[in-house]
């Protein structure tokens, strides 16, 4: 008995290669980047000057219609599918284009608005976001609500057509120079945990808002504390319904967007630069360095293949949920290991902040940043709880 | 670009999985261990009738000409089952050679293959002929013409042999335009990767069941974070093995210039996954995991063997490193799916 006859074989078989049109799309992007990426690197977007330079870059991207490429065309995007998005990102990193100062907006809030926002909210916020007029920061964590986000205590009390907001947010990325923040606030004072939270947008220049920048390990204020002292916000700034905040926040943190923030291209480019650093210095290095460098390059490629596999699943209609916790732990450990090896190779120049030989200064900055990977977007310990409980089905208690 | 299995690929492998879970019990594997010189020819026959043994034999010779991605998926299921019968070897090593030399070799019989990466052919006594390499040239020889000696593998599911040809004139040199030495090497690396992937999945499943069942301090040990995180680490390594294995199978199928590199990467990662699965999986079973009685070691032992043969860690790491050195300008994210033949 033959279980499978040749002629019944499915047409959509696994095919691990790009199509002609995908390759063509790649050349189109490469061409545009070669003409538009600033020749001189911009100042860090965690400085006032650099922030504005990056805002200009957002505008340049938007003029070329390369800003919100995954957004539907009705909102001015290119409606790229996930595979095309990965190609776009590969070219982005290949061109060494400036980092996205508005990624909180374009990748997180934008899609959330499209799903939960009203028409008025969409027309008010989406185009300003795309044009770089509104740069967004995130307002999730509080001093006593970190990994345990449901412990949020900042309040938003409804008063007719406004909310009065009080409390404190912290670790708010980009808030030092951003125009707006989005976050979760307790709109039902009697509520506990995940219930009674609302998703509200707040302009940072509003009366009663105090932003206190927090210098990070590199000395620059990459995040900030935000204090709300009777801040009056129009009720039209609430996304979704009162009490629906948790659900919306979870969707914001959902997989597709998670994927978009951590393109494999970023790690593959680091791995390639690391290999180059190794080969430039190999005469004075020990064999273990060659071995570690090789491992990292393989891991970066394994990560890329996995993301292409996840993208294929999503495009076939599968939902990806807790699986993104597997990648979070993987890329954050990989990023740290790659930078650690670079520091080992740099040796005596690994402490020189302004050394351009071997790109030392840039490796040092990346090295410091790699320490944040296992913490932000949910610590790796929380991710491992999610993996074991939701993917492996181990008991919560 | 599509990384999903087709319905047919999934269906075909599920039917094999069903057969294996019904028939290849750990009890039957242990029975085999008491006298492991020959595999169950009745099981071989059944799998042949179901179409699995000749799945990638050319249609002109009564097979189904299935692609290597599907075959890798079958081999992953075989790994999961712990089956002693050398079906993985037949599919990955023998069948491509049978297709090439179809007039000289019988199509549906087990054919043993030896190579520098695995010089002790599995179940040699169950094969009528052997393909081996001398100075990287392939030869075909009848078993009767060989002096053979049984060796004891640390995995009792493997029946391995040392052999010596009395006279090279007794063997037929196989003439081919392809580099068969490299071909068998690449097929062997991907075969062992798929087996290790299946074994790793079996080991984590076993650990998961055990830690949910076993209670200490009044609750299942799987509720403790130290145990959870140990198994989460295993799940992560397994997750990042899948795509590498199927990309390697695809590259061999397409005759891609990077096939060797891709096979080596798959092998490296699958060794890593199986190693952490074995270490943490056994640890999760506590002292029970260290007993002969617990079935866990059936799978761990198989992993120990296939980590070393068909591309050990240093061997595949060197392959990758030397390629990186050679291709330094062609690295980075835009080259992941590049074929240098293009």
XYZ file of C-alpha atoms in Angstrom:
739
model
C 0.000 0.000 0.000
C 1.366 3.386 -0.919
C 0.288 6.108 1.477
C 1.151 8.879 -0.884
C 0.747 8.987 -4.598
C 2.989 11.333 -6.505
C 0.167 13.215 -8.211
C -1.499 14.123 -4.917
C 1.504 16.083 -3.703
C 0.703 19.573 -2.516
C 1.693 22.446 -4.761
C 2.954 24.644 -1.957
C 6.015 22.702 -0.952
C 8.759 24.017 1.223
C 10.889 26.237 -0.998
C 13.913 27.804 0.608
C 14.876 30.425 -1.938
C 13.757 33.901 -2.951
C 11.471 34.448 -5.908
C 12.405 36.635 -8.833
C 10.139 39.437 -7.634
C 11.614 39.258 -4.124
C 15.088 39.649 -5.616
C 13.889 42.560 -7.700
C 12.406 44.199 -4.628
C 15.768 43.799 -2.919
C 17.585 45.666 -5.700
C 15.030 48.463 -5.577
C 15.666 49.023 -1.862
C 19.428 48.695 -2.268
C 19.358 51.322 -4.943
C 17.350 53.773 -2.848
C 19.536 53.289 0.229
C 22.720 53.762 -1.786
C 21.450 57.205 -2.782
C 19.888 58.308 0.497
C 21.721 56.935 3.517
C 23.725 59.780 5.111
C 27.418 59.325 4.367
C 28.425 60.413 7.842
C 26.964 58.531 10.866
C 24.419 60.584 12.813
C 24.963 61.558 16.437
C 23.346 59.202 18.977
C 19.557 59.611 19.154
C 19.861 59.723 22.909
C 21.290 63.251 22.633
C 19.207 66.322 21.813
C 21.134 67.007 18.613
C 21.154 63.379 17.501
C 17.448 63.005 18.238
C 16.636 65.782 15.780
C 19.036 64.355 13.163
C 17.227 61.048 13.462
C 13.878 62.805 13.155
C 15.151 64.179 9.844
C 16.082 60.655 8.759
C 12.524 59.499 9.580
C 11.282 62.272 7.264
C 13.689 61.204 4.512
C 12.503 57.610 4.815
C 8.916 58.769 4.645
C 9.536 60.828 1.516
C 10.874 57.729 -0.201
C 7.851 55.808 1.127
C 10.252 53.543 3.045
C 9.150 54.479 6.539
C 6.147 52.331 7.391
C 6.680 49.612 4.818
C 4.543 47.013 6.607
C 1.565 49.343 7.059
C -1.417 48.815 4.735
C -1.453 51.069 1.658
C -4.557 52.888 2.916
C -2.370 54.309 5.687
C 0.451 55.188 3.325
C 2.453 52.001 3.765
C 3.627 49.435 1.241
C 1.780 46.498 2.812
C 4.902 44.341 2.772
C 4.486 40.766 3.908
C 6.848 39.378 6.505
C 9.324 37.886 4.041
C 9.552 41.207 2.197
C 9.974 42.922 5.540
C 12.935 40.655 6.318
C 14.472 41.514 2.952
C 13.930 45.204 3.672
C 15.673 44.859 7.020
C 18.592 42.963 5.506
C 19.143 45.815 3.106
C 18.650 48.363 5.879
C 21.468 46.858 7.943
C 23.617 46.241 4.887
C 23.383 49.950 4.070
C 24.246 50.778 7.672
C 21.282 53.158 7.745
C 20.576 55.149 10.952
C 18.632 53.489 13.777
C 14.872 54.114 13.900
C 14.171 56.765 16.534
C 10.446 56.285 16.056
C 10.287 52.526 16.321
C 7.955 52.749 19.325
C 5.551 54.591 17.074
C 5.927 52.936 13.695
C 6.222 49.343 14.887
C 4.310 49.262 18.161
C 1.710 51.981 18.408
C 0.945 52.239 14.693
C -0.334 48.673 14.253
C -2.153 48.938 17.595
C -3.992 52.041 16.390
C -4.938 50.336 13.151
C -6.451 47.470 15.093
C -8.092 49.283 18.014
C -8.179 52.990 17.123
C -11.136 55.033 15.903
C -11.042 56.720 12.486
C -10.370 60.051 14.179
C -7.472 58.619 16.155
C -6.028 57.041 13.048
C -6.158 60.239 11.069
C -4.777 62.308 13.924
C -1.866 60.070 14.926
C -0.821 57.854 12.043
C 0.281 60.503 9.568
C 2.047 62.583 12.249
C 3.871 59.428 13.246
C 4.813 58.584 9.673
C 6.046 62.094 9.013
C 8.237 62.100 12.108
C 6.296 64.939 13.729
C 5.340 62.741 16.657
C 8.139 60.636 18.078
C 6.798 58.181 20.629
C 8.026 56.785 23.923
C 6.680 53.809 25.865
C 5.060 54.072 29.269
C 4.667 50.588 30.704
C 6.917 50.011 33.724
C 6.541 51.687 37.091
C 8.863 51.571 40.085
C 6.810 48.692 41.514
C 5.571 47.211 38.253
C 8.516 45.812 36.313
C 8.380 42.151 35.345
C 5.037 42.152 37.167
C 3.376 44.651 34.860
C -0.132 43.962 36.159
C 0.907 45.699 39.387
C 0.517 49.093 37.634
C -0.679 51.872 39.954
C -0.641 55.101 37.913
C -4.256 56.255 37.703
C -6.449 57.842 35.056
C -9.680 59.113 36.585
C -12.490 59.820 34.167
C -14.019 63.282 34.472
C -16.558 63.743 31.654
C -14.501 64.189 28.483
C -11.118 64.045 30.144
C -8.903 61.795 32.205
C -6.938 63.138 35.142
C -3.673 61.223 35.280
C -1.485 60.791 38.337
C 1.484 58.583 39.113
C 4.848 57.657 37.732
C 6.212 55.662 34.802
C 9.811 54.612 34.465
C 12.337 53.046 32.038
C 10.403 54.900 29.380
C 12.514 54.485 26.232
C 13.117 57.680 24.147
C 11.038 59.758 26.632
C 13.871 62.236 27.257
C 13.241 63.914 23.887
C 10.021 62.355 22.600
C 6.768 64.208 21.895
C 4.250 61.673 23.170
C 4.030 58.567 25.308
C 1.597 55.660 25.290
C 0.952 53.406 28.230
C -1.336 51.663 30.677
C -3.126 53.485 33.460
C -5.565 52.243 36.109
C -8.897 53.824 35.153
C -10.921 51.840 37.680
C -9.513 52.700 41.122
C -11.202 49.638 42.683
C -9.654 47.238 40.211
C -6.730 44.896 40.663
C -4.144 43.239 38.468
C -5.017 42.970 34.745
C -8.509 44.358 35.044
C -9.489 48.034 35.097
C -6.523 49.264 33.023
C -6.857 51.596 30.040
C -4.500 52.311 27.151
C -3.975 56.082 26.958
C -1.831 58.420 24.836
C -0.295 61.410 26.619
C 1.462 64.454 25.100
C 4.701 65.005 27.012
C 4.428 68.796 26.808
C 1.126 68.726 28.696
C 0.892 70.713 31.953
C 1.720 68.514 34.946
C 4.064 66.179 33.060
C 7.658 66.100 34.305
C 10.211 64.080 32.415
C 13.365 63.202 34.306
C 15.922 61.661 31.942
C 17.868 58.673 33.284
C 21.422 58.337 31.978
C 22.177 54.776 30.870
C 25.509 52.935 31.074
C 26.823 54.982 28.152
C 25.967 58.168 30.035
C 23.182 59.153 27.635
C 19.505 59.400 28.617
C 18.064 56.500 26.574
C 15.157 56.295 28.951
C 13.427 58.496 31.501
C 11.052 58.657 34.412
C 7.758 60.401 33.711
C 5.827 62.002 36.575
C 2.132 62.793 36.117
C 0.695 65.407 38.458
C -3.021 65.930 37.739
C -2.370 65.792 34.022
C -5.509 66.447 32.033
C -5.833 64.344 28.890
C -8.714 64.385 26.463
C -10.772 61.183 26.576
C -10.279 60.857 22.828
C -6.690 59.850 23.660
C -7.847 56.510 25.032
C -7.420 53.585 22.632
C -10.181 50.991 22.763
C -12.578 50.872 25.678
C -12.090 51.722 29.308
C -10.705 48.596 30.994
C -9.510 47.060 27.720
C -5.929 48.244 28.247
C -4.305 44.953 29.179
C -5.657 43.185 26.115
C -4.429 45.971 23.854
C -1.028 46.103 25.518
C -0.589 42.360 25.028
C -1.430 42.743 21.360
C 1.127 45.551 21.123
C 3.766 43.230 22.492
C 2.619 40.510 20.109
C 4.824 38.472 17.913
C 4.823 40.193 14.570
C 5.858 43.437 16.097
C 8.328 41.692 18.334
C 9.808 40.202 15.219
C 10.012 43.575 13.576
C 12.023 45.062 16.407
C 14.654 42.389 16.353
C 15.456 41.609 12.782
C 17.935 38.829 12.312
C 19.864 41.123 9.978
C 21.088 43.114 12.961
C 22.749 40.088 14.530
C 24.034 38.711 11.244
C 25.747 42.008 10.485
C 27.324 42.024 13.950
C 28.505 38.446 13.384
C 30.099 39.414 10.077
C 31.831 42.425 11.582
C 33.075 40.164 14.359
C 34.543 37.738 11.833
C 36.311 40.591 10.123
C 37.647 41.794 13.466
C 38.907 38.278 14.122
C 40.640 37.870 10.764
C 42.222 41.327 11.028
C 43.801 40.327 14.329
C 44.134 36.543 14.121
C 47.936 36.442 14.377
C 47.813 37.416 18.020
C 44.693 35.480 19.041
C 44.184 32.065 20.653
C 42.317 29.178 18.950
C 39.351 29.485 21.318
C 38.530 32.874 19.803
C 38.291 31.360 16.311
C 35.966 28.754 17.700
C 33.701 31.208 19.530
C 33.540 33.516 16.531
C 32.490 30.592 14.334
C 29.805 29.556 16.820
C 28.377 33.056 16.883
C 28.253 33.324 13.124
C 26.370 30.024 12.990
C 23.967 31.125 15.703
C 23.193 34.370 13.921
C 22.352 32.385 10.818
C 20.299 29.886 12.845
C 18.359 32.830 14.240
C 17.709 34.199 10.766
C 16.494 30.849 9.456
C 14.224 30.447 12.446
C 12.679 33.852 11.859
C 12.106 33.031 8.174
C 10.437 29.840 9.353
C 8.227 31.755 11.816
C 7.379 34.289 9.106
C 6.336 31.438 6.800
C 4.044 30.093 9.521
C 2.425 33.455 10.128
C 1.923 33.948 6.405
C 0.226 30.554 6.202
C -2.233 31.730 8.845
C -0.673 30.244 11.968
C -0.543 32.257 15.141
C 2.823 32.731 16.809
C 2.556 33.539 20.480
C 4.803 32.238 23.214
C 7.301 31.052 20.600
C 8.684 34.577 20.487
C 10.042 33.974 24.003
C 12.397 31.369 22.528
C 13.890 33.939 20.168
C 14.101 36.645 22.813
C 16.415 34.565 25.001
C 18.391 33.382 21.984
C 19.171 36.722 20.343
C 19.896 38.537 23.594
C 22.432 35.933 24.705
C 23.960 35.828 21.242
C 24.306 39.606 21.069
C 26.081 39.671 24.403
C 28.436 36.831 23.474
C 29.410 38.486 20.175
C 30.271 41.749 21.882
C 32.069 39.941 24.685
C 34.307 38.245 22.100
C 34.969 41.607 20.442
C 36.095 42.969 23.805
C 38.370 39.931 24.234
C 39.902 40.579 20.812
C 40.303 44.309 21.426
C 42.132 43.610 24.673
C 43.979 46.743 25.799
C 41.929 49.004 23.525
C 38.624 47.634 24.867
C 38.538 50.485 27.386
C 39.315 53.296 24.925
C 36.080 55.165 24.325
C 37.288 57.150 21.327
C 39.510 54.625 19.563
C 38.697 54.232 15.871
C 41.234 51.472 15.180
C 39.248 48.222 14.826
C 36.085 50.286 15.400
C 36.756 49.909 19.098
C 34.489 52.770 20.140
C 31.520 51.310 18.338
C 32.120 47.815 19.765
C 32.292 49.259 23.287
C 28.962 50.997 22.827
C 27.407 47.820 21.466
C 28.949 45.831 24.287
C 27.297 48.018 26.903
C 23.995 47.898 25.054
C 24.145 44.099 24.860
C 23.784 43.971 28.642
C 20.305 45.436 28.283
C 19.072 42.742 25.855
C 18.360 40.089 28.478
C 16.355 42.697 30.457
C 14.227 44.767 28.103
C 11.062 43.517 26.404
C 10.563 41.100 29.321
C 13.545 39.678 31.194
C 14.925 36.344 30.076
C 13.786 34.811 33.362
C 10.192 35.796 32.567
C 10.660 34.439 29.019
C 11.838 31.097 30.414
C 8.765 30.924 32.642
C 6.626 31.507 29.559
C 8.515 28.835 27.568
C 8.199 26.215 30.290
C 4.611 26.955 31.256
C 2.980 27.803 27.932
C 5.088 25.848 25.438
C 6.146 22.861 27.528
C 3.015 22.827 29.706
C 4.827 22.672 33.035
C 2.764 23.576 36.119
C 2.553 27.248 37.135
C 2.592 26.440 40.825
C 10.397 31.561 0.111
C 8.315 29.161 2.160
C 9.530 27.210 5.178
C 6.292 25.307 5.792
C 5.868 21.617 5.149
C 3.214 20.847 2.585
C 0.139 18.916 3.712
C 1.478 15.851 1.979
C 4.860 16.089 3.620
C 3.175 16.395 7.006
C 0.693 13.607 6.294
C 3.331 11.188 5.098
C 5.555 11.770 8.121
C 2.600 11.543 10.502
C 1.705 8.158 9.130
C 5.251 6.985 9.788
C 5.061 8.478 13.268
C 1.852 6.558 13.897
C 3.452 3.311 12.775
C 6.494 3.935 14.958
C 4.587 4.819 18.100
C 2.395 1.718 17.698
C 5.208 -0.676 16.904
C 8.547 0.601 18.147
C 7.979 0.489 21.887
C 10.807 0.830 24.366
C 9.972 -2.764 25.359
C 10.622 -3.934 21.811
C 13.890 -1.976 21.706
C 15.033 -3.637 24.934
C 14.117 -7.051 23.513
C 16.323 -6.263 20.564
C 19.182 -5.428 22.928
C 19.374 -9.003 24.255
C 20.459 -10.231 20.834
C 21.407 -7.318 18.669
C 23.196 -8.917 15.746
C 20.238 -8.742 13.335
C 17.384 -6.292 13.005
C 13.735 -7.330 12.748
C 13.261 -8.272 9.127
C 9.483 -8.383 9.656
C 9.505 -4.702 10.613
C 11.681 -3.851 7.628
C 9.191 -5.695 5.399
C 6.220 -3.799 6.860
C 7.894 -0.446 6.357
C 8.774 -1.457 2.836
C 5.155 -2.335 2.112
C 4.066 1.028 3.513
C 6.374 2.696 1.008
C 8.834 4.207 3.453
C 11.971 2.251 2.618
C 11.890 3.207 -1.062
C 10.405 6.671 -0.574
C 13.324 8.343 -2.346
C 14.117 5.576 -4.830
C 13.485 6.760 -8.393
C 9.975 6.166 -9.666
C 11.393 4.207 -12.591
C 12.612 1.663 -10.057
C 9.389 1.448 -8.088
C 10.063 4.226 -5.587
C 8.361 7.585 -5.058
C 11.241 9.946 -5.870
C 10.443 11.974 -2.780
C 12.536 15.044 -2.040
C 15.141 15.177 0.697
C 13.153 17.591 2.870
C 10.426 14.969 3.226
C 13.045 12.307 3.852
C 14.665 14.411 6.589
C 11.253 14.781 8.196
C 10.848 10.981 8.191
C 14.297 10.558 9.707
C 13.453 13.024 12.465
C 10.479 10.795 13.358
C 12.742 7.740 13.278
C 15.086 9.500 15.695
C 12.172 10.267 17.998
C 11.173 6.593 18.044
C 14.623 5.228 18.902
C 14.090 2.442 16.343
C 17.187 0.240 15.900
C 16.485 -0.679 12.245
C 18.794 1.334 9.966
C 16.030 3.009 7.951
C 17.678 6.423 8.292
C 20.884 5.004 6.821
C 18.945 3.378 4.001
C 17.106 6.586 3.103
C 19.993 9.009 3.338
C 23.061 6.947 2.468
C 22.013 3.894 0.489
C 19.069 5.059 -1.624
C 20.869 7.931 -3.406
C 23.657 5.465 -4.306
C 21.120 2.846 -5.393
C 19.538 5.454 -7.683
C 22.915 6.195 -9.196
C 23.952 2.567 -9.677
C 20.539 1.024 -10.092
C 21.744 -1.690 -12.449
C 24.333 -2.937 -9.974
C 22.412 -2.820 -6.693
C 19.129 -4.318 -5.545
C 16.491 -1.598 -4.988
C 14.729 -2.627 -1.852
C 17.297 -4.415 0.212
C 19.280 -2.933 2.992
C 22.653 -1.692 1.778
C 25.412 -0.920 4.279
C 27.659 2.088 3.655
C 31.029 2.877 5.245
C 32.836 6.212 5.117
C 35.699 7.850 6.975
C 33.123 9.743 9.055
C 31.425 6.472 10.076
C 33.836 3.631 9.319
C 31.900 0.942 11.204
C 28.813 0.166 9.124
C 25.585 -0.379 11.039
C 24.014 -3.878 10.632
C 26.635 -4.981 8.134
C 25.602 -8.625 8.552
C 22.069 -7.782 7.416
C 23.334 -6.429 4.128
C 24.395 -8.491 1.136
C 26.745 -5.814 -0.112
C 28.765 -2.906 1.213
C 29.739 0.401 -0.322
C 32.993 1.714 1.105
C 35.586 4.322 0.166
C 39.258 3.684 -0.427
C 41.276 6.897 -0.892
C 37.917 8.625 -1.313
C 36.986 6.339 -4.250
C 33.754 4.345 -3.930
C 33.729 0.551 -4.137
C 30.953 -2.027 -4.030
C 31.703 -5.440 -2.554
C 29.802 -8.586 -1.544
C 29.789 -9.219 2.176
C 31.111 -12.763 1.702
C 34.295 -11.294 0.309
C 34.936 -9.356 3.531
C 36.572 -10.354 6.781
C 34.242 -8.830 9.388
C 34.393 -8.495 13.152
C 31.560 -7.354 15.381
C 32.270 -4.321 17.609
C 30.332 -3.339 20.696
C 28.716 0.089 20.499
C 27.922 1.994 23.669
C 24.435 2.152 22.156
C 23.104 -1.432 22.160
C 20.639 -0.391 19.431
C 23.521 -0.171 16.999
C 25.129 -3.280 15.574
C 28.472 -2.158 14.179
C 31.399 -3.862 12.518
C 34.988 -3.629 11.546
C 35.705 -4.973 8.069
C 38.606 -5.718 5.835
C 38.587 -6.577 2.148
C 40.925 -9.484 1.487
C 41.664 -8.151 -1.935
C 40.553 -4.895 -3.536
C 40.064 -6.850 -6.770
C 37.041 -8.510 -5.141
C 35.343 -5.072 -5.137
C 33.871 -3.140 -8.047
C 35.011 0.441 -8.360
C 31.956 2.653 -8.864
C 32.436 5.202 -11.602
C 30.603 8.503 -11.272
C 30.943 12.094 -12.430
C 29.955 13.232 -8.960
C 32.207 13.383 -5.945
C 30.483 10.551 -4.099
C 32.792 10.798 -1.107
C 31.603 14.335 -0.472
C 28.017 13.458 -1.333
C 27.874 10.659 1.239
C 29.592 12.931 3.762
C 26.943 15.629 3.300
C 24.049 13.172 3.356
C 25.520 11.627 6.488
C 25.769 14.975 8.243
C 22.140 15.848 7.513
C 20.907 12.348 8.374
C 22.602 12.439 11.760
C 21.299 15.988 12.337
C 17.711 14.915 11.690
C 18.132 11.893 13.980
C 19.606 14.077 16.750
C 16.759 16.553 16.352
C 14.186 13.764 16.796
C 16.095 12.318 19.743
C 16.304 15.725 21.428
C 12.538 16.147 21.093
C 11.963 12.710 22.607
C 14.268 13.475 25.543
C 12.605 16.806 26.382
C 9.154 15.188 26.122
C 10.239 12.531 28.568
C 11.681 15.105 30.986
C 8.524 17.188 30.743
C 6.300 14.210 31.616
C 8.547 13.147 34.456
C 8.778 16.581 36.085
C 5.021 17.075 35.931
C 4.479 13.708 37.594
C 7.233 13.437 40.192
C 6.412 15.259 43.435
C 8.740 16.582 46.126
C 7.996 19.125 48.856
C 4.337 18.394 48.178
C 4.238 19.501 44.525
C 5.423 18.493 41.070
C 9.133 19.258 40.654
C 8.235 20.834 37.290
C 6.695 23.750 39.185
C 10.105 24.859 40.473
C 11.760 27.570 38.436
C 15.199 25.955 38.606
C 13.743 22.910 36.844
C 11.605 24.951 34.444
C 14.468 27.116 33.270
C 16.678 24.084 32.757
C 14.144 22.623 30.327
C 13.426 26.011 28.747
C 17.126 26.122 27.823
C 16.654 22.792 26.047
C 13.543 23.994 24.209
C 15.469 27.014 22.918
C 18.304 24.963 21.420
C 15.834 22.549 19.813
C 13.829 25.404 18.295
C 16.905 26.805 16.567
C 17.865 23.418 15.130
C 14.732 22.810 13.051
C 15.214 25.321 10.268
C 18.942 24.537 9.925
C 18.238 20.851 9.316
C 15.588 21.486 6.667
C 17.617 24.219 4.969
C 20.524 21.746 4.716
C 18.258 19.074 3.216
C 16.956 21.621 0.728
C 20.471 22.738 -0.242
C 21.581 19.167 -0.936
C 18.426 18.544 -2.938
C 19.094 21.647 -5.047
C 22.774 20.835 -5.429
C 23.572 24.216 -3.936
C 27.242 25.169 -3.792
C 26.925 25.793 -0.050
C 25.436 22.364 0.688
C 28.474 21.180 2.667
C 28.530 24.361 4.713
C 24.787 24.113 5.411
C 25.037 20.435 6.358
C 27.893 21.219 8.749
C 25.924 24.027 10.392
C 22.924 21.733 10.867
C 25.132 19.079 12.423
C 26.835 21.509 14.757
C 23.579 22.878 16.111
C 21.900 19.474 16.394
C 24.845 18.179 18.441
C 24.472 21.176 20.707
C 20.728 20.645 21.089
C 21.058 16.932 21.804
C 23.825 17.513 24.277
C 21.885 20.003 26.378
C 18.739 17.875 26.032
C 20.645 14.852 27.329
C 22.362 16.674 30.154
C 19.411 18.693 31.412
C 16.891 15.980 30.534
C 18.722 13.403 32.602
C 19.219 15.899 35.423
C 15.460 16.519 35.482
C 14.918 12.789 36.108
C 17.209 12.873 39.146
C 18.812 9.582 40.179
C 16.166 7.666 38.204
C 17.690 9.143 35.062
C 20.974 7.473 35.861
C 19.484 3.966 35.974
C 19.448 1.274 33.295
C 15.795 0.648 34.125
C 14.524 4.069 33.068
C 13.935 4.206 29.297
C 15.515 7.636 28.942
C 18.987 6.308 28.119
C 17.693 4.456 25.039
C 17.539 7.872 23.380
C 20.482 9.510 25.093
C 22.763 6.659 23.998
C 21.706 6.911 20.395
C 22.529 10.613 20.578
C 25.974 9.852 21.968
C 26.749 7.751 18.888
C 25.366 10.088 16.225
C 27.098 13.098 17.742
C 30.436 11.453 17.044
C 29.781 9.798 13.700
C 28.842 11.525 10.436
C 30.613 14.701 11.435
C 31.890 15.243 14.969
C 31.798 18.707 16.430
C 35.437 19.615 15.625
C 35.049 18.246 12.093
C 31.976 20.319 11.249
C 33.295 23.373 13.045
C 36.435 23.235 10.900
C 34.342 22.908 7.759
C 32.405 26.033 8.668
C 35.438 28.007 9.811
C 37.430 27.248 6.670
C 34.483 28.288 4.535
C 34.072 31.541 6.428
C 37.739 32.291 5.927
C 37.414 31.650 2.209
C 34.179 33.581 1.775
C 34.844 36.504 4.056
C 33.590 39.119 1.579
C 30.355 37.175 1.096
C 29.063 37.247 4.631
C 26.215 39.003 6.282
C 22.470 38.978 6.236
C 22.008 39.333 2.485
C 23.851 36.053 1.758
C 21.828 33.620 3.900
C 20.092 32.047 0.918
C 22.677 32.831 -1.713
C 23.873 30.014 -3.925
C 27.373 30.663 -5.244
C 26.353 28.766 -8.386
C 23.979 31.602 -9.268
